[in-house]
Coordinates of C-alpha atoms and ligand atoms in Angstrom, one line a residue:
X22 CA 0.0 0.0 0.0
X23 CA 1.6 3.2 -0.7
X24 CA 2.5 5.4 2.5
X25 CA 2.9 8.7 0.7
X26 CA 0.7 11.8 -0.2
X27 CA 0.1 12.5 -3.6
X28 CA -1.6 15.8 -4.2
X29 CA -2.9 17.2 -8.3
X30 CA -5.3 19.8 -9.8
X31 CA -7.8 18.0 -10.0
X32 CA -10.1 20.7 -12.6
X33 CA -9.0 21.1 -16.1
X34 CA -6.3 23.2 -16.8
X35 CA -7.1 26.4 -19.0
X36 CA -5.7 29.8 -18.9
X37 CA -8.6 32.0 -17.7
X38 CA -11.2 29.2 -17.6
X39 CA -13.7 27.9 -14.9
X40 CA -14.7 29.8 -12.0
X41 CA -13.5 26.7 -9.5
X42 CA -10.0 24.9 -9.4
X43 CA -9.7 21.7 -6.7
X44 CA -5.9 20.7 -5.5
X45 CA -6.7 17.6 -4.3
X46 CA -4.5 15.4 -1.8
X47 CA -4.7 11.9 -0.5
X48 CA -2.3 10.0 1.5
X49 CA -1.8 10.3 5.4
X50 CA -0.3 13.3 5.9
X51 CA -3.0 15.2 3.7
X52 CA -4.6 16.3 7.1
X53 CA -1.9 17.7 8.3
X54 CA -0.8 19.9 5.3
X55 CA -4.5 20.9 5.2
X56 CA -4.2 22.3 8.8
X57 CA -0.8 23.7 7.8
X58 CA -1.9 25.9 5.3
X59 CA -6.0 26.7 5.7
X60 CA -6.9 28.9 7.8
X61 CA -10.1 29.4 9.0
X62 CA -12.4 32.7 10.5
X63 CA -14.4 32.3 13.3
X64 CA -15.0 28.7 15.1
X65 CA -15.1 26.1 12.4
X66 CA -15.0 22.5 13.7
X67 CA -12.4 20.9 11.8
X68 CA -14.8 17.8 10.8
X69 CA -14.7 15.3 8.0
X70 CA -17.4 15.7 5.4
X71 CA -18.3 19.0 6.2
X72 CA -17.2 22.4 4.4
X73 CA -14.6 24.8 6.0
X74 CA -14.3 28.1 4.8
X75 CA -11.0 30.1 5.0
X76 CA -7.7 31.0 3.2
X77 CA -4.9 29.4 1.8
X78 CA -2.0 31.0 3.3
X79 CA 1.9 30.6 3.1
X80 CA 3.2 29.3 6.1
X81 CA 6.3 30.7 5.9
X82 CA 4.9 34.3 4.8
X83 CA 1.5 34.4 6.5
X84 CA 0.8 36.0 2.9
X85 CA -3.0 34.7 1.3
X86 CA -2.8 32.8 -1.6
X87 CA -6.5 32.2 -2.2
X88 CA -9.9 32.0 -0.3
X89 CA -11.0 28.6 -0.9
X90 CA -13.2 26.1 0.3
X91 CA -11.8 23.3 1.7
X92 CA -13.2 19.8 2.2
X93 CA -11.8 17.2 4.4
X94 CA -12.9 13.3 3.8
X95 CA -11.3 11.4 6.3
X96 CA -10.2 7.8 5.8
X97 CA -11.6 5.4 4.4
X98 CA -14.9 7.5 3.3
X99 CA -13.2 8.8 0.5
X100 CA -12.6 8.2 -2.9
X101 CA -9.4 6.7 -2.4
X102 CA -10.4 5.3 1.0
X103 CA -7.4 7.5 2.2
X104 CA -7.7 10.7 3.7
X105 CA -8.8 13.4 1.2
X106 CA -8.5 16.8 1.3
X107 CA -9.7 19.0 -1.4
X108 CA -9.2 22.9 -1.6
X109 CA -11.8 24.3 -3.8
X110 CA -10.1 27.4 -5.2
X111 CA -10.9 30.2 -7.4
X112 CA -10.4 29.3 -10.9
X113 CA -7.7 30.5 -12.9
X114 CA -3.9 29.3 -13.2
X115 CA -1.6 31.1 -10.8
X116 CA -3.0 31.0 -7.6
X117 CA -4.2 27.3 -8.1
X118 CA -0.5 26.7 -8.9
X119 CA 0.3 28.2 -6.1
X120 CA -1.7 26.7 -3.8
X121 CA -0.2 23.7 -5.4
X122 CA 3.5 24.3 -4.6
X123 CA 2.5 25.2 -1.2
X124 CA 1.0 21.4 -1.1
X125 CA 4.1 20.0 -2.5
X126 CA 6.2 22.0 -0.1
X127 CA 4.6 20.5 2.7
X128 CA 5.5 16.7 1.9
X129 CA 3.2 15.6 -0.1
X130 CA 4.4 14.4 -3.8
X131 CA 2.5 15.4 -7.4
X132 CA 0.6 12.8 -8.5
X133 CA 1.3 10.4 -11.7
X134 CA -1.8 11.0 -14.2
X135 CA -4.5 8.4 -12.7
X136 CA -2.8 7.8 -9.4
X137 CA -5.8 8.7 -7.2
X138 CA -8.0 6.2 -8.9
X139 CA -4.9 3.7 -9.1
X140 CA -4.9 4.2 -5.3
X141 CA -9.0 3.4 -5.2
X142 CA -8.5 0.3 -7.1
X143 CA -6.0 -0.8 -4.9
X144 CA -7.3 -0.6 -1.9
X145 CA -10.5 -2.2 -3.5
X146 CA -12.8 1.1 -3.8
X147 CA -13.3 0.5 -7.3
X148 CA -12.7 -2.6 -9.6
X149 CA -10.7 -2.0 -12.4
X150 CA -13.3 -1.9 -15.3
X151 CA -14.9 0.7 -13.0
X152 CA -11.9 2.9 -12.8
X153 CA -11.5 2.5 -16.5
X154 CA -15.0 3.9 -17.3
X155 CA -14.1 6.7 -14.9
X156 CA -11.4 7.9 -17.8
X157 CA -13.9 6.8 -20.6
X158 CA -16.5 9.2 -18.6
X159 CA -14.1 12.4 -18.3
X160 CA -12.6 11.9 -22.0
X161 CA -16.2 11.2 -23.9
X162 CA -16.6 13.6 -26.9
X163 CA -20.3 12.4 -27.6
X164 CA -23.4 11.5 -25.4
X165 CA -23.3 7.9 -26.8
X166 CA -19.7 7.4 -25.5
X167 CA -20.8 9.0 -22.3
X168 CA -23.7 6.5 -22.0
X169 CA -21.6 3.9 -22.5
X170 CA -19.1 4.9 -19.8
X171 CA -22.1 4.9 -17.4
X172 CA -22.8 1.7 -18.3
X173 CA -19.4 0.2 -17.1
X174 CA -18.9 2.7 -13.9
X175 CA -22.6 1.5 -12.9
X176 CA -20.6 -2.6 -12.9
X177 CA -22.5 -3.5 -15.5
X178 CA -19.0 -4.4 -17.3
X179 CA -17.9 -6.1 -14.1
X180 CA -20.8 -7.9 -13.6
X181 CA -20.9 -9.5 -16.9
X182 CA -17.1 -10.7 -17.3
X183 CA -17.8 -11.9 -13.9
X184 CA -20.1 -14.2 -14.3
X185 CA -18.6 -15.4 -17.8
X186 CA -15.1 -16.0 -15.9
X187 CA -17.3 -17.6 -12.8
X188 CA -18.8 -20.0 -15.3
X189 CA -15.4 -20.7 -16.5
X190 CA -14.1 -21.8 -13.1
X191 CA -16.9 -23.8 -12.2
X192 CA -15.8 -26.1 -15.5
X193 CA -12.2 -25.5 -14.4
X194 CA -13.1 -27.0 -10.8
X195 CA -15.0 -30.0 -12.1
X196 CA -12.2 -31.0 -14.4
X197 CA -9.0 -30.3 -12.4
X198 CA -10.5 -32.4 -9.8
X199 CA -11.1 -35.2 -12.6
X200 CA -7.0 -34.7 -13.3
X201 CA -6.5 -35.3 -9.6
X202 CA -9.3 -37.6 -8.2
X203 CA -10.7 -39.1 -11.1
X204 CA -11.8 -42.5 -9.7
X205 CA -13.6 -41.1 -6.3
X206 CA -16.0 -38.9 -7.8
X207 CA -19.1 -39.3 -10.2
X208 CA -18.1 -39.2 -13.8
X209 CA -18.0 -36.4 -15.8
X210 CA -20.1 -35.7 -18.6
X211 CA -17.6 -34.4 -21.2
X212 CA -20.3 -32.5 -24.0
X213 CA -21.7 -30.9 -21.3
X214 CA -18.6 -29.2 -20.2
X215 CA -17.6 -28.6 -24.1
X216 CA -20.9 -27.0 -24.7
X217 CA -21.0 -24.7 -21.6
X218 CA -17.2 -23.4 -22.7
X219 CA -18.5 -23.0 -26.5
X220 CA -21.5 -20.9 -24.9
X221 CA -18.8 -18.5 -22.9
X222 CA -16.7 -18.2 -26.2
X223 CA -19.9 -16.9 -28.1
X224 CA -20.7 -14.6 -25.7
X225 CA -17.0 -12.9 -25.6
X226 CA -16.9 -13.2 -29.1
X227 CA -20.5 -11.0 -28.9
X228 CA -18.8 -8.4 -26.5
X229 CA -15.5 -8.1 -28.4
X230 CA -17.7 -7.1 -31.9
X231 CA -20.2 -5.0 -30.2
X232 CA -17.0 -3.4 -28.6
X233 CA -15.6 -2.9 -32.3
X234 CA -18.5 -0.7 -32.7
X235 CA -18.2 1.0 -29.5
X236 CA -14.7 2.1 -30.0
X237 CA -16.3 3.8 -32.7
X238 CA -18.6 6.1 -30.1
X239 CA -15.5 6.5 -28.1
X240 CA -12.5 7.2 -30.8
X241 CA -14.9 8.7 -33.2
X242 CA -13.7 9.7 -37.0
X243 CA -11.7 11.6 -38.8
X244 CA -13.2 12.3 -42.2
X245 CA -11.2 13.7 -45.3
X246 CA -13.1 15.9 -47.3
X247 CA -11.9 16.0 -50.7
X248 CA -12.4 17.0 -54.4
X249 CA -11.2 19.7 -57.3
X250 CA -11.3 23.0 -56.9
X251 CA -14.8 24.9 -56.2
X252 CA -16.8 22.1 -55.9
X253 CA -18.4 23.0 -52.6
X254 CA -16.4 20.9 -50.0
X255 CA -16.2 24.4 -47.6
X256 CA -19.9 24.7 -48.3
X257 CA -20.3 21.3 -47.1
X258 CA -18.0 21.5 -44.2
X259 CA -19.9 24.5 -43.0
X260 CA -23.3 23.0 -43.5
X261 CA -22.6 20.2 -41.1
X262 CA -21.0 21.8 -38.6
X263 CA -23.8 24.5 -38.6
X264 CA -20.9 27.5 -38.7
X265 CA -19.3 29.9 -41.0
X266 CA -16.0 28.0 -39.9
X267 CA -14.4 28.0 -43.8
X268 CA -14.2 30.9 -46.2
X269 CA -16.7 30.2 -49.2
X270 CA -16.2 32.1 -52.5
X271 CA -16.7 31.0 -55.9
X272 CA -13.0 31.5 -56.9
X273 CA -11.6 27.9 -57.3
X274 CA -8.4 28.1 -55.0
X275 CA -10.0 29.6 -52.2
X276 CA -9.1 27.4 -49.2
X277 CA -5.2 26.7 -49.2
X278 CA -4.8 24.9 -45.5
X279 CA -6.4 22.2 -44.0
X280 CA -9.1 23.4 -41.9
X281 CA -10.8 20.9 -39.1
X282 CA -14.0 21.2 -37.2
X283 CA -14.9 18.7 -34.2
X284 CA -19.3 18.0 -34.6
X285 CA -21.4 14.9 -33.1
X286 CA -23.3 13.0 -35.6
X287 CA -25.7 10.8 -34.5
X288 CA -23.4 10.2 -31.2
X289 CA -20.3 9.6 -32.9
X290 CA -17.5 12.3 -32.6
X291 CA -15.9 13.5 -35.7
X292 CA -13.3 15.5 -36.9
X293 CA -14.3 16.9 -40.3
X294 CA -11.1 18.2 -42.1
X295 CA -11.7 20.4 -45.0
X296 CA -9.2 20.5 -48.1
X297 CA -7.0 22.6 -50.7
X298 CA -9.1 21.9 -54.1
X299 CA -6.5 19.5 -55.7
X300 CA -5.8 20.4 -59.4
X301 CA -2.3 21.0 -60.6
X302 CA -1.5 24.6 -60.2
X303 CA 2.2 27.3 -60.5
X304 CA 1.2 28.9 -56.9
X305 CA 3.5 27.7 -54.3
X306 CA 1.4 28.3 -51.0
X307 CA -1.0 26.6 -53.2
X308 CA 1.0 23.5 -54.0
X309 CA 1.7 23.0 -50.4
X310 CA -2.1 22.9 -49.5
X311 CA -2.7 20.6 -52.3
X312 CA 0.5 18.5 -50.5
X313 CA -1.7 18.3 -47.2
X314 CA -4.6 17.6 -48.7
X315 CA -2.9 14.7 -50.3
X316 CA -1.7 13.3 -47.2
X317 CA -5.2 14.1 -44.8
X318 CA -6.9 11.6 -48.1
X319 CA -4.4 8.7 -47.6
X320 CA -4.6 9.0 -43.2
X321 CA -8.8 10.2 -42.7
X322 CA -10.5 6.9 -41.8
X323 CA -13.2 8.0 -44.3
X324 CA -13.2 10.4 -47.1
X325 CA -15.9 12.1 -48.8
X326 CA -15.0 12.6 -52.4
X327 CA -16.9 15.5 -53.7
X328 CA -17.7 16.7 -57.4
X329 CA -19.9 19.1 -58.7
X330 CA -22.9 18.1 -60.5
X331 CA -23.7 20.7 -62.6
X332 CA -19.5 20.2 -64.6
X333 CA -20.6 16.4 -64.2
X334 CA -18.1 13.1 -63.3
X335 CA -14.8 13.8 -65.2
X336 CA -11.4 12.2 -65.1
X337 CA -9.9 14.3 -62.5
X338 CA -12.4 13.2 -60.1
X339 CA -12.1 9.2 -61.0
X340 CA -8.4 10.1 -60.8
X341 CA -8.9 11.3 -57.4
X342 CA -11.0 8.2 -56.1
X343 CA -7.7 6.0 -57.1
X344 CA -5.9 8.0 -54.7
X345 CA -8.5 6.6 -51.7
X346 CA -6.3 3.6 -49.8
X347 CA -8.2 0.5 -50.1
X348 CA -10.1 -0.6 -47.1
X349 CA -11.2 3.1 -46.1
X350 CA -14.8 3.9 -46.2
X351 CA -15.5 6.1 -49.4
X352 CA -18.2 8.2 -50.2
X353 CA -18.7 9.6 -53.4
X354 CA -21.0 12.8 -53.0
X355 CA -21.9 14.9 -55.9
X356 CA -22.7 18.4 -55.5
X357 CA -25.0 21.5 -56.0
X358 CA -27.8 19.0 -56.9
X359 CA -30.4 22.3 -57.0
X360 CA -28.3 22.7 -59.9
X361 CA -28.3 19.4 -61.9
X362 CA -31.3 19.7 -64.5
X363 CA -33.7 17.3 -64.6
X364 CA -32.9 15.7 -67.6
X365 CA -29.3 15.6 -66.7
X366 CA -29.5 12.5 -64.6
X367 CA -26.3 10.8 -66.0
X368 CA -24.2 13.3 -64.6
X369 CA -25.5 12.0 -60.7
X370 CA -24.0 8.5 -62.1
X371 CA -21.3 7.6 -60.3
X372 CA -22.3 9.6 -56.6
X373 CA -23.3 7.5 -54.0
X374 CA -25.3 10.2 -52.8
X375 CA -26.4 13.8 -54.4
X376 CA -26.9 16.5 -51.9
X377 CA -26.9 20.4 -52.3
X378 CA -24.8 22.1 -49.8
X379 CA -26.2 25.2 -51.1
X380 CA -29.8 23.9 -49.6
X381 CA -29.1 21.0 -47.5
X382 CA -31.1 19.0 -50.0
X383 CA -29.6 15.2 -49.5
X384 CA -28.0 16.0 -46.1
X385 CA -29.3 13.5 -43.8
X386 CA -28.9 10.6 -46.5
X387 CA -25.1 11.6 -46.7
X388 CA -24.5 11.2 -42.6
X389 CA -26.1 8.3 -42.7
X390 CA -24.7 6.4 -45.4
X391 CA -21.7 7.7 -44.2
X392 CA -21.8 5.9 -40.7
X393 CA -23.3 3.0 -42.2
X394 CA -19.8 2.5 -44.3
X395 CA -17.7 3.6 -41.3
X396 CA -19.6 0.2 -39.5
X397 CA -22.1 2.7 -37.1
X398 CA -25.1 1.1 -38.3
X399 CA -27.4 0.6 -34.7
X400 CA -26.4 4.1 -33.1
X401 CA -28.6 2.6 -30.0
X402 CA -27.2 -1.6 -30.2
X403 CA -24.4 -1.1 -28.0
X404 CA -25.2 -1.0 -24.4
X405 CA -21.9 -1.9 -23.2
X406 CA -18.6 -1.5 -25.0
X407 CA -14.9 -3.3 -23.9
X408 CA -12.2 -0.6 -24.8
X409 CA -9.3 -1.8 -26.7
X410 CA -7.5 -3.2 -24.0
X411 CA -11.1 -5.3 -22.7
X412 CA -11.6 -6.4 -26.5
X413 CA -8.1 -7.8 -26.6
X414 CA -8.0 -9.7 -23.6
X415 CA -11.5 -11.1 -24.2
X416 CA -10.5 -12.1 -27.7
X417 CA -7.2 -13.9 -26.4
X418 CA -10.1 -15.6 -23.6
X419 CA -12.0 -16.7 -26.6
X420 CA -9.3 -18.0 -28.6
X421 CA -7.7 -20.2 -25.5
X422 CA -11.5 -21.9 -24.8
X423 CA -11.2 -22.7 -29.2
X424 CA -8.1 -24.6 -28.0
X425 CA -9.8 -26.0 -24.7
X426 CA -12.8 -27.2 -27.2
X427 CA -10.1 -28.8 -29.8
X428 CA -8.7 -30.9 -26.9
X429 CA -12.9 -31.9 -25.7
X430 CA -12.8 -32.7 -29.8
X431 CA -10.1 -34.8 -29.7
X432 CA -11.3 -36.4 -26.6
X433 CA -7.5 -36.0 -25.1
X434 CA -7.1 -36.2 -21.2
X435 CA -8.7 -33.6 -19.0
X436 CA -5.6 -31.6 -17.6
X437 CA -5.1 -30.9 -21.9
X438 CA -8.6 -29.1 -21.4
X439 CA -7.4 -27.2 -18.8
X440 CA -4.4 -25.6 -19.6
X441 CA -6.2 -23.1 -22.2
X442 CA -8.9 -23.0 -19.8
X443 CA -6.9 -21.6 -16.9
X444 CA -5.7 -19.0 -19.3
X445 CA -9.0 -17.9 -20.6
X446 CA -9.9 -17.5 -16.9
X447 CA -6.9 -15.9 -16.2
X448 CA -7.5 -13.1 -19.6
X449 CA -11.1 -12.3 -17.6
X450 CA -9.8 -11.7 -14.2
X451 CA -7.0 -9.2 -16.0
X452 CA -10.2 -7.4 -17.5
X453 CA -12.0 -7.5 -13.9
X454 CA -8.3 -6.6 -12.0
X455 CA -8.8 -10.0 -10.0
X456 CA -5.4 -11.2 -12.1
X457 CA -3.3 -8.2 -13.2
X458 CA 0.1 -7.5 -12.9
X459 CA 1.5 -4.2 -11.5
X460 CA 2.8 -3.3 -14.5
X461 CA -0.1 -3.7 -16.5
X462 CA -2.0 -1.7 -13.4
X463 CA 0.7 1.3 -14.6
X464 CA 0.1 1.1 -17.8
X465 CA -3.8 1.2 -17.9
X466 CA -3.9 4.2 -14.9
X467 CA -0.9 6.3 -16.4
X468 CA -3.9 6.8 -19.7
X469 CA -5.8 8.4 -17.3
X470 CA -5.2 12.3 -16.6
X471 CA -3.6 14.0 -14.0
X472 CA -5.8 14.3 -11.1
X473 CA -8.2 11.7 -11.7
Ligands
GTP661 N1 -25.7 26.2 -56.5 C1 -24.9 25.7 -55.6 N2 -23.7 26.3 -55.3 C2 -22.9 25.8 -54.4 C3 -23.2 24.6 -53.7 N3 -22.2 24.3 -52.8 C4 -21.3 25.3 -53.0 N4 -21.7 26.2 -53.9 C5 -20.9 27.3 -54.4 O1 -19.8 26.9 -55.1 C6 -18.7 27.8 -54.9 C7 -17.5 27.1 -54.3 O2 -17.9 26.6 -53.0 P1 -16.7 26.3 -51.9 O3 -17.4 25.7 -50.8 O4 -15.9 27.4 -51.7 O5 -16.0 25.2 -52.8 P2 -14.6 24.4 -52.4 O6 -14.7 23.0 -52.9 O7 -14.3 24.6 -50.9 O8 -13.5 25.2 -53.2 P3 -12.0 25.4 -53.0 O9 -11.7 25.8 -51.6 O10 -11.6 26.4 -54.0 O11 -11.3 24.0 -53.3 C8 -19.3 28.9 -54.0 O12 -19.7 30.0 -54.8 C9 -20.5 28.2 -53.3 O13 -21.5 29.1 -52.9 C10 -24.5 24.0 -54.0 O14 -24.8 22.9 -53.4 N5 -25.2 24.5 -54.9
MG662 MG1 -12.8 25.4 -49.9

């Protein structure tokens, strides 16, 4: 158990932003440095879980630093089961800081990103998937991935590769005591055993592909838009992120850097990145947007190809869709529909979808077509989603019960069942944190962010 105090900002960090900043500590001597530096008007009792209203003050000055709030949680009613103290400051950065230095200069230590919840885990506060939808809670960019976070910090994550991994060591019990005492107990009904570990392996194959789609609500997209010159992709960029955010004009050329805009659609985050026009062109600052555009094509995970409707399809624009990498999602939009006459319909040929950025004619069928390719098809499916390190474990737990079910197949000896069977339980209790190394413990906590 560690024996120091760790103390953080626990509030986001932004120059000239929020109204409140905490400086949070936990460890045994937070008390202390509490007392040390707060002090208080009047008669305040100096009580855990109740408010205390004062001033920060430099002990070695007697100069005040902030008036603050301060909140004492004494072991082990606290989030860490440690003793808490939290100063609520004004916000700001310098007197936070300082309040800060004054902390450290009292003993206690800045905190690793994630330590306080490392500290929960450990001293069994939280289980780990728990802890890990804490971070997936603070970091979601969309409702849906918020949602989901709930889900897992409410156990539901917990609870279900639980009971799979408890369902595994019921089969592991039956059969390791077959290895051992095979002749004094009843015999054991070998296709019953196979079919219960085939029913687990389903299952964990279900959560690792509804987790597929779930990284999806959590990571979101970046999405390329591309085309020749003037055919409306700033239009378009504009439209769907409802602002003025790129300069429109009906010069071809106009937009010469990559310009990015962060929207929700339909609970997936993106990161819609607008693009030079690409044609061949003598202007240098040109050239070098055309060279970005280039490169935000080959590394989007989708790209929406545009082309104007009313000049029709031409080579340029097939040239373009060669330069799409196989595998990523491509949409092939065509442009200023309101334009396209009506007896003109071979110039919608090879669009995927027609839409008029002008009107917003063909809008919603573009979004959705376009998260349909990107594999967002059931916006509402997911209820719970494994993050990447969940979905690999639970794969690997999958893959060791296919070897446990070759051995059943080959009707070889029970302890050749339960090698692969002991690691498959051993890949669910390092989801849970029943089974995980310290250095795995590091790695998942230092993703978290200071103060958490
Ligand atoms: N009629 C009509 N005009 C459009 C539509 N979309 C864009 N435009 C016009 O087309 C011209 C070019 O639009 P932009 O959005 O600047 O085109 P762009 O593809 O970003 O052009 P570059 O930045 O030069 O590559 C502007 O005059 C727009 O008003 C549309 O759907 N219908
Ligand atoms: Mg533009």
């Amino acid at each position: 158990m560690p024996d120091d105090t760790i103390a953080a900002v626990a509030t986001a960090i932004a120059p000239g932003e929020g109204s409140v900043a905490i400086v949070r500590l936990s460890g045994p001597e937070a008390e202390a440095i509490g007392q040390r530096l707060f002090v208080t008007p009047g008669d305040q009792p100096w009580e855990s879980h109740r408010v205390l209203y004062g001033h920060v003050c430099d002990p070695a000055s007697g100069e005040r630093v902030d008036e603050a709030l301060l909140l004492l949680m004494r072991a082990p009613r606290s989030f860490t089961r440690e003793t808490v103290v939290e100063f609520h400051c004004h916000g700001g950065l310098i007197s936070v800081q300082r309040v800060l230095e004054l902390v450290l200069a009292s003993g206690a230590r800045r905190a690793l990103p994630g330590e306080f919840s490392q500290r929960a885990f450990l001293n069994g506060r939280l289980d780990l998937t728990r802890a890990e939808a804490i971070s997936e809670l603070v970091t979601a960019r969309s409702r849906r991935a918020a949602q989901l976070a709930m889900a897992g910090l409410d156990g539901g994550m917990q609870a279900r590769i639980g009971a799979l991994r408890e369902r595994l060591l019921d089969q592991l019990a039956e059969l390791e005591a077959r290895v051992d005492f095979e002749e004094d107990l009843p015999p054991l009904d070998g296709d019953a055993v196979a079919a219960e570990l085939a029913a687990v392996q389903a299952e964990l194959e279900q959560l690792v592909a509804d987790g597929e789609r779930g990284q999806l609500l959590r990571d979101g997209l970046r999405v390329a838009i591309v085309g020749r010159p003037n055919v409306g992709k700033s239009s378009l960029l504009n439209r769907l992120s409802c602002t003025e955010r790129a300069i429109v004009t009906d010069l071809p050329g106009t937009t010469r850097d990559l310009v990015e805009s962060e929207l929700v659609l339909h609970g997936v985050p993106l990161t819609l990145l607008d693009t030079a026009g690409i044609r061949s062109t003598s202007d240098r600052v040109e050239q070098i947007g055309i060279q970005r555009s280039r490169s935000a094509l080959k590394s989007a995970d989708a790209v929406l190809l545009l082309f104007d409707l009313s000049v029709g399809w031409c080579d340029d624009d097939a040239a373009l869709r060669e330069l799409v990498p196989d595998g990523v999602p491509l949409l092939v939009v065509g442009n200023k529909a309101d334009q396209l006459k009506a007896d003109a319909s071979s110039a919608s040929a090879p669009a995927d979808v027609c839409i008029s950025a002008l009107t917003g004619a063909g809008e919603s069928e573009l979004v959705a077509q376009l998260l349909t390719r990107c594999g967002h098809s059931d916006p509402q499916g997911v209820q719970l989603a494994l993050n990447r390190r969940q979905q690999d474990l639970a794969a690997a737990a999958a893959v060791s019960l296919g070897a446990s079910l070759e051995a059943a197949r080959q009707q070889l000896p029970w302890d050749f069942w339960t090698i692969d069977l002991r690691a498959a339980v051993r890949a669910l209790g390092e989801i849970t944190g029943e089974e995980v190394s310290e250095a795995v413990l590091d790695r998942v906590f230092s993703r978290f962010c200071i103060g958490k």
